[in-house]
Amino acid sequence: MGRKKPDIATAIILEKRVTDKDGLHPVKLRITYQRRRKYYAVKGEHYSVDGFTAVTSPVGRGKNKEKRKTLEAIENRAIEIIDDVLVNFSFEAFEREYLSHKVRNSTVADFFEDKTKELDEANKVQTAILYRSTLISLLKFDKKITFQKITPGYLEKYQKWMIEQENSYTTIGMYMRNLKHIVNRAIDARIIGDYPFGDPKKGKYKIPGGKNKKKALTLKDIEKLFSYTPTDKNEYLALNYWILSYLSNGMNMVDIANLRYKDLKGDNIEFIRHKTRDTSKEVPVIRVYRLKEIDAIIKKLGNSDRSKDNYIFPIFLKGDDGITKHKKLQQHIKQTNKYIRRIAENVGIATEITTYWARHSYSTILKRSGAPIEFISEQLGHQSTKITRHYLDSFEDEHRERFSTILLPQTDGTKSV
């Protein structure tokens, strides 16, 4: 019997772009419509290439035959939804139907666990850790949390509790955004109907913005760092990696660690930010002009094997899995922060700077030098100038305070008015 909607293709595939710690790949349901493809995780199914071939073989027997029938049932369910349930196909409508029968009885914890498994499979270790931390926080607040409990008032109480636990507003914002994502999934699965997030004027809960001030070094401070002579290897590495980040559009350490020699293209370094590379939106390619100082650092610190697919810097090794990379990156950042702070103290910079200060300093110095917002936005890899303006605004309290003091007369005291 033929398909009713042959223009919508379905397939069970092995996602070979993702590999877990055992060297296995996850199985996914692929839907193709109007040249657009979307993939849906098949829970608990991971195979090697040979194992997947054996399972999907029409002549397979025993356990392979049973597993093939399980995978066929998943694809047949998708076909049934496409052909018989949906009048007009859209990925959003398909997802509501496809996911609903799987998760109708799932708990908040189940949703979080599914999300963290997806992130683990995609080697997004840091994000997976944040989702696990969010769930731990939620269960400390309410061991019996259900989706039906999550109202605007409930979220306000959770926020108040987190403040009492001395969580920063940055942490509160991250946890609430993670919970918002899980709530969106529950709504798509028709588990809940009322959306608790939104405009407070309409009785909804608004996620607070981070209240931690970003700070940046002045050009004079940067000059002090450039002029510093390291006293040992640790200072030498920390200073060079920090300066590289500063000169390379404020490149984050994770992006420096992931650079490969093939990213050196002519007079530029071209890369896609790790933070945005797997988003569904079109992600910008960032181009860094290779100043002679950048090339000098690559020559000093880079791997001698300059084959195209090799990492430029010896932070990661070929074959490192997501967990190994995460541990190596955290150790690299920890070491860099430790010794750049020591250097800052040695040159008279009265603050505990970190690797993030390189990015903050790059963008702020450009702004104060008269660079257009559009240029800064492009260099940072932001998807809109609105994001850049918001990012730069967080530096300006310090700047405003400095200029406001110009208004005061230079006297030893004040007169009563």
Short mmCIF file of C-alpha atoms in Angstrom, two decimals:
data_model
loop_
_atom_site.label_atom_id
_atom_site.label_comp_id
_atom_site.label_asym_id
_atom_site.label_seq_id
_atom_site.Cartn_x
_atom_site.Cartn_y
_atom_site.Cartn_z
CA MET A 1 0.00 0.00 0.00
CA GLY A 2 1.41 3.39 -1.01
CA ARG A 3 2.03 6.34 1.25
CA LYS A 4 -0.66 9.04 1.39
CA LYS A 5 1.97 11.78 1.65
CA PRO A 6 5.02 10.51 -0.27
CA ASP A 7 6.60 13.98 -0.26
CA ILE A 8 7.36 13.55 3.46
CA ALA A 9 10.15 11.01 3.91
CA THR A 10 10.87 9.03 7.07
CA ALA A 11 13.93 6.99 8.00
CA ILE A 12 15.60 5.38 10.99
CA ILE A 13 19.27 6.36 10.84
CA LEU A 14 22.48 5.98 12.82
CA GLU A 15 23.76 9.42 13.86
CA LYS A 16 27.46 8.83 13.13
CA ARG A 17 28.34 12.47 13.82
CA VAL A 18 27.79 11.77 17.53
CA THR A 19 29.84 9.20 19.46
CA ASP A 20 29.47 8.27 23.13
CA LYS A 21 32.25 7.21 25.48
CA ASP A 22 31.85 3.56 24.38
CA GLY A 23 32.32 4.43 20.72
CA LEU A 24 28.64 3.89 19.88
CA HIS A 25 26.30 6.17 17.92
CA PRO A 26 22.67 7.07 18.78
CA VAL A 27 19.76 6.02 16.59
CA LYS A 28 17.42 8.77 15.41
CA LEU A 29 14.20 9.13 13.47
CA ARG A 30 14.73 11.45 10.49
CA ILE A 31 11.88 13.36 8.88
CA THR A 32 12.49 15.15 5.56
CA TYR A 33 10.04 17.72 4.18
CA GLN A 34 10.67 20.35 1.53
CA ARG A 35 14.43 19.71 1.71
CA ARG A 36 14.45 20.38 5.44
CA ARG A 37 15.47 17.60 7.83
CA LYS A 38 14.78 17.17 11.52
CA TYR A 39 16.01 14.43 13.80
CA TYR A 40 14.32 12.87 16.83
CA ALA A 41 16.14 10.79 19.43
CA VAL A 42 15.23 7.13 19.82
CA LYS A 43 15.67 6.52 23.51
CA GLY A 44 18.05 3.77 24.59
CA GLU A 45 19.23 2.73 21.12
CA HIS A 46 23.01 3.02 20.50
CA TYR A 47 25.05 0.93 18.07
CA SER A 48 28.32 0.61 16.24
CA VAL A 49 28.09 0.87 12.46
CA ASP A 50 28.28 -2.92 12.10
CA GLY A 51 25.80 -3.45 14.93
CA PHE A 52 23.26 -1.13 13.31
CA THR A 53 23.68 -2.89 9.96
CA ALA A 54 22.99 -6.23 11.65
CA VAL A 55 19.92 -4.92 13.48
CA THR A 56 18.36 -3.34 10.39
CA SER A 57 19.08 -6.28 8.10
CA PRO A 58 15.82 -7.89 6.84
CA VAL A 59 17.34 -11.35 7.36
CA GLY A 60 18.37 -10.72 10.97
CA ARG A 61 17.24 -13.25 13.59
CA GLY A 62 16.83 -13.47 17.34
CA LYS A 63 17.59 -10.25 19.24
CA ASN A 64 18.48 -8.41 16.04
CA LYS A 65 15.05 -9.20 14.62
CA GLU A 66 13.33 -8.01 17.82
CA LYS A 67 15.27 -4.75 17.80
CA ARG A 68 14.50 -4.24 14.10
CA LYS A 69 10.79 -4.59 14.85
CA THR A 70 11.12 -2.01 17.64
CA LEU A 71 12.74 0.48 15.26
CA GLU A 72 10.20 -0.29 12.53
CA ALA A 73 7.36 0.36 15.00
CA ILE A 74 8.82 3.79 15.77
CA GLU A 75 9.00 4.68 12.08
CA ASN A 76 5.51 3.26 11.44
CA ARG A 77 4.14 5.40 14.27
CA ALA A 78 5.67 8.47 12.58
CA ILE A 79 4.17 7.47 9.21
CA GLU A 80 0.75 6.99 10.83
CA ILE A 81 0.88 10.49 12.32
CA ILE A 82 1.97 12.04 9.01
CA ASP A 83 -0.53 10.17 6.81
CA ASP A 84 -3.58 9.73 9.02
CA VAL A 85 -3.51 12.16 11.97
CA LEU A 86 -2.26 15.43 10.51
CA VAL A 87 -4.37 17.20 7.91
CA ASN A 88 -1.61 19.70 7.09
CA PHE A 89 1.95 18.71 7.89
CA SER A 90 4.34 20.92 9.83
CA PHE A 91 7.26 19.86 11.98
CA GLU A 92 5.67 21.57 14.98
CA ALA A 93 2.38 19.67 14.56
CA PHE A 94 4.23 16.40 14.02
CA GLU A 95 6.28 16.90 17.17
CA ARG A 96 3.19 17.52 19.28
CA GLU A 97 1.64 14.25 18.17
CA TYR A 98 4.81 12.18 18.05
CA LEU A 99 6.09 13.23 21.45
CA SER A 100 2.76 13.25 23.27
CA HIS A 101 2.22 9.51 23.42
CA LYS A 102 5.78 8.99 24.66
CA VAL A 103 5.82 11.51 27.47
CA ARG A 104 2.24 11.90 28.66
CA ASN A 105 3.08 10.32 32.03
CA SER A 106 6.63 11.67 32.33
CA THR A 107 7.68 13.67 35.39
CA VAL A 108 9.70 16.87 35.53
CA ALA A 109 12.74 14.77 36.45
CA ASP A 110 12.13 12.49 33.44
CA PHE A 111 12.17 15.49 31.11
CA PHE A 112 15.41 16.77 32.63
CA GLU A 113 17.03 13.34 32.38
CA ASP A 114 16.03 13.00 28.72
CA LYS A 115 17.49 16.44 28.02
CA THR A 116 20.79 15.69 29.75
CA LYS A 117 21.12 12.41 27.83
CA GLU A 118 20.63 14.27 24.56
CA LEU A 119 23.31 16.75 25.58
CA ASP A 120 25.68 13.97 26.62
CA GLU A 121 25.19 12.28 23.25
CA ALA A 122 26.00 15.57 21.52
CA ASN A 123 29.15 15.97 23.68
CA LYS A 124 27.74 19.17 25.22
CA VAL A 125 29.14 18.28 28.62
CA GLN A 126 29.02 21.73 30.26
CA THR A 127 25.39 22.31 29.26
CA ALA A 128 24.45 18.83 30.50
CA ILE A 129 26.06 19.65 33.86
CA LEU A 130 23.99 22.86 34.09
CA TYR A 131 20.76 20.95 33.46
CA ARG A 132 21.66 18.39 36.12
CA SER A 133 22.45 21.22 38.55
CA THR A 134 19.08 22.81 37.75
CA LEU A 135 17.23 19.58 38.55
CA ILE A 136 19.15 19.14 41.82
CA SER A 137 18.21 22.71 42.81
CA LEU A 138 14.55 22.16 41.93
CA LEU A 139 14.32 18.93 43.92
CA LYS A 140 15.93 20.61 46.94
CA PHE A 141 13.25 23.29 46.70
CA ASP A 142 10.39 20.83 46.11
CA LYS A 143 10.85 17.05 46.16
CA LYS A 144 7.33 16.57 44.81
CA ILE A 145 7.50 19.03 41.92
CA THR A 146 5.04 18.42 39.07
CA PHE A 147 4.37 20.34 35.87
CA GLN A 148 0.96 21.32 37.21
CA LYS A 149 2.62 23.11 40.13
CA ILE A 150 4.72 25.35 37.88
CA THR A 151 2.77 28.61 37.91
CA PRO A 152 4.05 32.22 37.94
CA GLY A 153 3.60 32.29 41.72
CA TYR A 154 5.49 29.03 42.12
CA LEU A 155 8.39 30.40 40.07
CA GLU A 156 8.49 33.57 42.19
CA LYS A 157 8.75 31.41 45.33
CA TYR A 158 11.50 29.32 43.73
CA GLN A 159 13.43 32.47 42.83
CA LYS A 160 13.06 33.83 46.38
CA TRP A 161 14.30 30.50 47.76
CA MET A 162 17.35 30.56 45.48
CA ILE A 163 18.18 34.10 46.65
CA GLU A 164 17.97 32.87 50.26
CA GLN A 165 20.38 30.07 49.30
CA GLU A 166 22.80 32.83 48.17
CA ASN A 167 22.64 31.94 44.49
CA SER A 168 23.73 34.77 42.17
CA TYR A 169 21.25 36.32 39.74
CA THR A 170 23.35 34.85 36.94
CA THR A 171 22.81 31.34 38.35
CA ILE A 172 19.10 32.01 38.93
CA GLY A 173 18.76 33.17 35.32
CA MET A 174 20.50 30.07 33.97
CA TYR A 175 18.39 27.68 36.06
CA MET A 176 15.16 29.46 35.10
CA ARG A 177 16.04 29.39 31.39
CA ASN A 178 16.71 25.66 31.65
CA LEU A 179 13.38 25.14 33.40
CA LYS A 180 11.66 27.27 30.75
CA HIS A 181 13.05 24.98 28.05
CA ILE A 182 11.71 21.92 29.88
CA VAL A 183 8.29 23.58 30.32
CA ASN A 184 8.22 24.33 26.58
CA ARG A 185 8.80 20.65 25.89
CA ALA A 186 6.01 19.70 28.26
CA ILE A 187 3.65 22.12 26.50
CA ASP A 188 4.60 20.62 23.12
CA ALA A 189 3.75 17.22 24.60
CA ARG A 190 0.38 18.58 25.80
CA ILE A 191 1.18 17.78 29.43
CA ILE A 192 0.43 21.35 30.49
CA GLY A 193 -1.44 24.15 28.78
CA ASP A 194 -0.82 27.37 30.72
CA TYR A 195 2.53 29.00 30.05
CA PRO A 196 3.95 30.57 33.25
CA PHE A 197 6.74 32.66 31.66
CA GLY A 198 6.24 36.06 30.07
CA ASP A 199 5.22 39.65 30.82
CA PRO A 200 4.69 40.36 34.56
CA LYS A 201 2.02 42.92 33.58
CA LYS A 202 0.00 39.99 32.28
CA GLY A 203 0.50 37.95 35.42
CA LYS A 204 3.43 35.95 34.11
CA TYR A 205 6.90 35.30 35.52
CA LYS A 206 9.89 37.12 34.02
CA ILE A 207 13.34 35.58 34.29
CA PRO A 208 15.74 38.05 35.96
CA GLY A 209 18.77 39.27 34.07
CA GLY A 210 22.25 38.80 35.48
CA LYS A 211 23.22 41.61 37.85
CA ASN A 212 26.93 40.85 37.90
CA LYS A 213 28.80 43.79 36.40
CA LYS A 214 31.17 42.94 33.58
CA LYS A 215 34.43 44.84 33.80
CA ALA A 216 37.14 45.58 31.30
CA LEU A 217 40.75 46.64 31.44
CA THR A 218 41.89 50.01 30.15
CA LEU A 219 44.34 50.31 27.27
CA LYS A 220 47.00 51.32 29.82
CA ASP A 221 46.40 48.06 31.70
CA ILE A 222 46.68 46.13 28.43
CA GLU A 223 50.02 47.86 27.76
CA LYS A 224 51.26 46.67 31.16
CA LEU A 225 50.42 43.07 30.28
CA PHE A 226 52.07 43.31 26.85
CA SER A 227 55.25 44.70 28.44
CA TYR A 228 55.47 42.05 31.18
CA THR A 229 58.29 39.49 31.16
CA PRO A 230 57.06 36.13 32.56
CA THR A 231 59.08 34.62 35.42
CA ASP A 232 58.26 30.97 34.67
CA LYS A 233 56.56 28.67 32.14
CA ASN A 234 53.13 28.91 33.80
CA GLU A 235 53.12 32.70 33.58
CA TYR A 236 54.42 32.48 30.00
CA LEU A 237 51.54 30.23 28.90
CA ALA A 238 48.86 32.17 30.79
CA LEU A 239 49.98 35.53 29.41
CA ASN A 240 50.21 34.31 25.81
CA TYR A 241 46.81 32.59 25.86
CA TRP A 242 45.21 35.67 27.44
CA ILE A 243 46.76 38.04 24.88
CA LEU A 244 45.74 35.66 22.06
CA SER A 245 42.14 35.77 23.28
CA TYR A 246 42.21 39.57 23.52
CA LEU A 247 43.65 40.05 20.02
CA SER A 248 41.40 37.39 18.46
CA ASN A 249 38.07 39.23 18.82
CA GLY A 250 37.90 38.21 22.48
CA MET A 251 37.81 34.54 21.47
CA ASN A 252 36.65 32.29 24.33
CA MET A 253 39.05 29.62 25.56
CA VAL A 254 36.81 26.80 24.33
CA ASP A 255 37.09 28.21 20.81
CA ILE A 256 40.86 28.62 21.10
CA ALA A 257 41.11 25.00 22.25
CA ASN A 258 39.04 23.82 19.27
CA LEU A 259 40.99 25.72 16.61
CA ARG A 260 42.55 23.53 13.93
CA TYR A 261 45.19 24.44 11.37
CA LYS A 262 42.57 24.30 8.62
CA ASP A 263 40.98 27.37 10.30
CA LEU A 264 43.99 29.46 9.23
CA LYS A 265 42.80 30.88 5.92
CA GLY A 266 44.96 33.50 4.25
CA ASP A 267 45.30 36.54 6.49
CA ASN A 268 42.49 35.37 8.80
CA ILE A 269 41.46 32.79 11.36
CA GLU A 270 37.92 31.63 10.55
CA PHE A 271 35.80 29.79 13.09
CA ILE A 272 32.25 29.28 14.36
CA ARG A 273 31.68 29.85 18.07
CA HIS A 274 31.23 26.66 20.08
CA LYS A 275 28.36 28.38 21.89
CA THR A 276 26.27 28.80 18.72
CA ARG A 277 27.47 26.15 16.27
CA ASP A 278 24.64 23.68 16.97
CA THR A 279 21.76 26.15 17.02
CA SER A 280 19.05 25.90 14.39
CA LYS A 281 19.64 29.51 13.36
CA GLU A 282 22.17 30.49 10.74
CA VAL A 283 25.42 30.95 12.64
CA PRO A 284 28.02 33.50 11.55
CA VAL A 285 31.58 32.62 10.63
CA ILE A 286 33.88 34.84 12.67
CA ARG A 287 37.01 36.17 11.00
CA VAL A 288 40.03 37.25 13.02
CA TYR A 289 42.72 39.25 11.24
CA ARG A 290 46.05 37.55 11.87
CA LEU A 291 48.19 40.24 13.41
CA LYS A 292 51.89 39.38 13.54
CA GLU A 293 51.49 39.04 17.32
CA ILE A 294 48.85 36.33 16.80
CA ASP A 295 51.06 34.41 14.36
CA ALA A 296 53.95 34.70 16.81
CA ILE A 297 51.86 33.09 19.58
CA ILE A 298 50.75 30.30 17.22
CA LYS A 299 54.39 29.68 16.33
CA LYS A 300 55.46 29.65 20.01
CA LEU A 301 52.60 27.60 21.48
CA GLY A 302 51.20 25.67 18.52
CA ASN A 303 51.64 21.98 17.77
CA SER A 304 54.53 21.17 15.45
CA ASP A 305 52.27 18.86 13.43
CA ARG A 306 50.55 21.42 11.22
CA SER A 307 48.33 18.98 9.30
CA LYS A 308 44.97 20.57 8.50
CA ASP A 309 42.84 18.51 10.90
CA ASN A 310 45.22 18.78 13.84
CA TYR A 311 44.48 21.13 16.73
CA ILE A 312 46.59 24.28 16.68
CA PHE A 313 47.19 24.30 20.43
CA PRO A 314 48.06 21.31 22.69
CA ILE A 315 44.96 21.64 24.87
CA PHE A 316 42.97 18.81 23.25
CA LEU A 317 44.20 15.66 21.53
CA LYS A 318 42.67 13.83 18.59
CA GLY A 319 40.31 11.18 19.93
CA ASP A 320 39.39 13.05 23.14
CA ASP A 321 35.72 12.50 23.96
CA GLY A 322 33.40 15.20 25.30
CA ILE A 323 34.04 14.47 28.98
CA THR A 324 37.82 14.43 28.51
CA LYS A 325 37.69 17.71 26.59
CA HIS A 326 35.57 19.30 29.31
CA LYS A 327 38.03 18.30 32.04
CA LYS A 328 41.04 19.49 30.03
CA LEU A 329 39.38 22.81 29.20
CA GLN A 330 38.41 23.49 32.82
CA GLN A 331 41.98 22.75 33.95
CA HIS A 332 43.39 25.00 31.21
CA ILE A 333 41.10 27.89 32.21
CA LYS A 334 41.89 27.35 35.90
CA GLN A 335 45.64 27.51 35.25
CA THR A 336 45.35 30.52 32.96
CA ASN A 337 43.24 32.41 35.51
CA LYS A 338 45.61 31.58 38.36
CA TYR A 339 48.71 32.94 36.63
CA ILE A 340 47.15 35.88 34.77
CA ARG A 341 45.95 37.10 38.18
CA ARG A 342 49.47 36.79 39.54
CA ILE A 343 50.78 38.73 36.55
CA ALA A 344 48.11 41.41 37.01
CA GLU A 345 49.16 41.82 40.64
CA ASN A 346 52.82 42.06 39.62
CA VAL A 347 52.15 44.91 37.16
CA GLY A 348 49.85 46.82 39.51
CA ILE A 349 46.43 45.95 38.08
CA ALA A 350 44.28 46.07 41.20
CA THR A 351 41.72 43.43 40.28
CA GLU A 352 41.45 39.67 39.92
CA ILE A 353 41.13 39.33 36.16
CA THR A 354 40.10 36.12 34.38
CA THR A 355 40.04 34.79 30.83
CA TYR A 356 36.63 36.42 30.31
CA TRP A 357 38.19 39.84 30.83
CA ALA A 358 39.98 39.45 27.50
CA ARG A 359 36.64 39.39 25.67
CA HIS A 360 35.20 42.20 27.78
CA SER A 361 38.31 44.33 27.28
CA TYR A 362 38.42 43.73 23.51
CA SER A 363 34.84 44.90 22.96
CA THR A 364 34.96 47.82 25.40
CA ILE A 365 38.24 49.24 24.11
CA LEU A 366 36.89 49.05 20.56
CA LYS A 367 33.74 50.89 21.60
CA ARG A 368 35.61 53.62 23.45
CA SER A 369 37.92 54.00 20.45
CA GLY A 370 34.94 54.84 18.26
CA ALA A 371 34.41 51.51 16.46
CA PRO A 372 30.84 51.14 15.09
CA ILE A 373 28.50 48.86 17.04
CA GLU A 374 27.84 46.91 13.83
CA PHE A 375 31.55 46.09 13.49
CA ILE A 376 31.88 45.04 17.14
CA SER A 377 28.77 42.88 16.82
CA GLU A 378 30.18 41.08 13.79
CA GLN A 379 33.56 40.54 15.47
CA LEU A 380 31.98 39.09 18.61
CA GLY A 381 29.75 36.77 16.59
CA HIS A 382 26.50 38.24 17.90
CA GLN A 383 23.41 37.63 15.78
CA SER A 384 22.13 41.18 16.21
CA THR A 385 23.39 44.59 17.28
CA LYS A 386 20.71 44.55 20.00
CA ILE A 387 22.63 41.75 21.74
CA THR A 388 25.86 43.72 21.40
CA ARG A 389 24.33 46.92 22.80
CA HIS A 390 23.00 45.00 25.81
CA TYR A 391 26.40 43.34 26.26
CA LEU A 392 28.29 46.65 26.12
CA ASP A 393 25.81 48.47 28.36
CA SER A 394 26.88 46.26 31.25
CA PHE A 395 30.31 47.93 31.23
CA GLU A 396 29.10 51.49 31.39
CA ASP A 397 28.35 51.98 35.12
CA GLU A 398 32.07 52.24 35.82
CA HIS A 399 32.52 54.61 32.87
CA ARG A 400 29.59 56.82 33.96
CA GLU A 401 30.92 57.05 37.51
CA ARG A 402 34.35 58.16 36.28
CA PHE A 403 32.95 60.91 34.06
CA SER A 404 30.40 62.05 36.67
CA THR A 405 33.19 62.91 39.09
CA ILE A 406 34.38 65.55 36.59
CA LEU A 407 31.31 67.58 37.61
CA LEU A 408 32.59 67.95 41.19
CA PRO A 409 34.75 70.97 42.11
CA GLN A 410 38.24 70.10 43.32
CA THR A 411 37.89 71.32 46.94
CA ASP A 412 38.81 69.91 50.32
CA GLY A 413 35.26 70.08 51.64
CA THR A 414 31.69 70.93 50.81
CA LYS A 415 29.56 73.93 51.62
CA SER A 416 26.10 73.64 53.04
CA VAL A 417 23.34 74.60 50.65
#
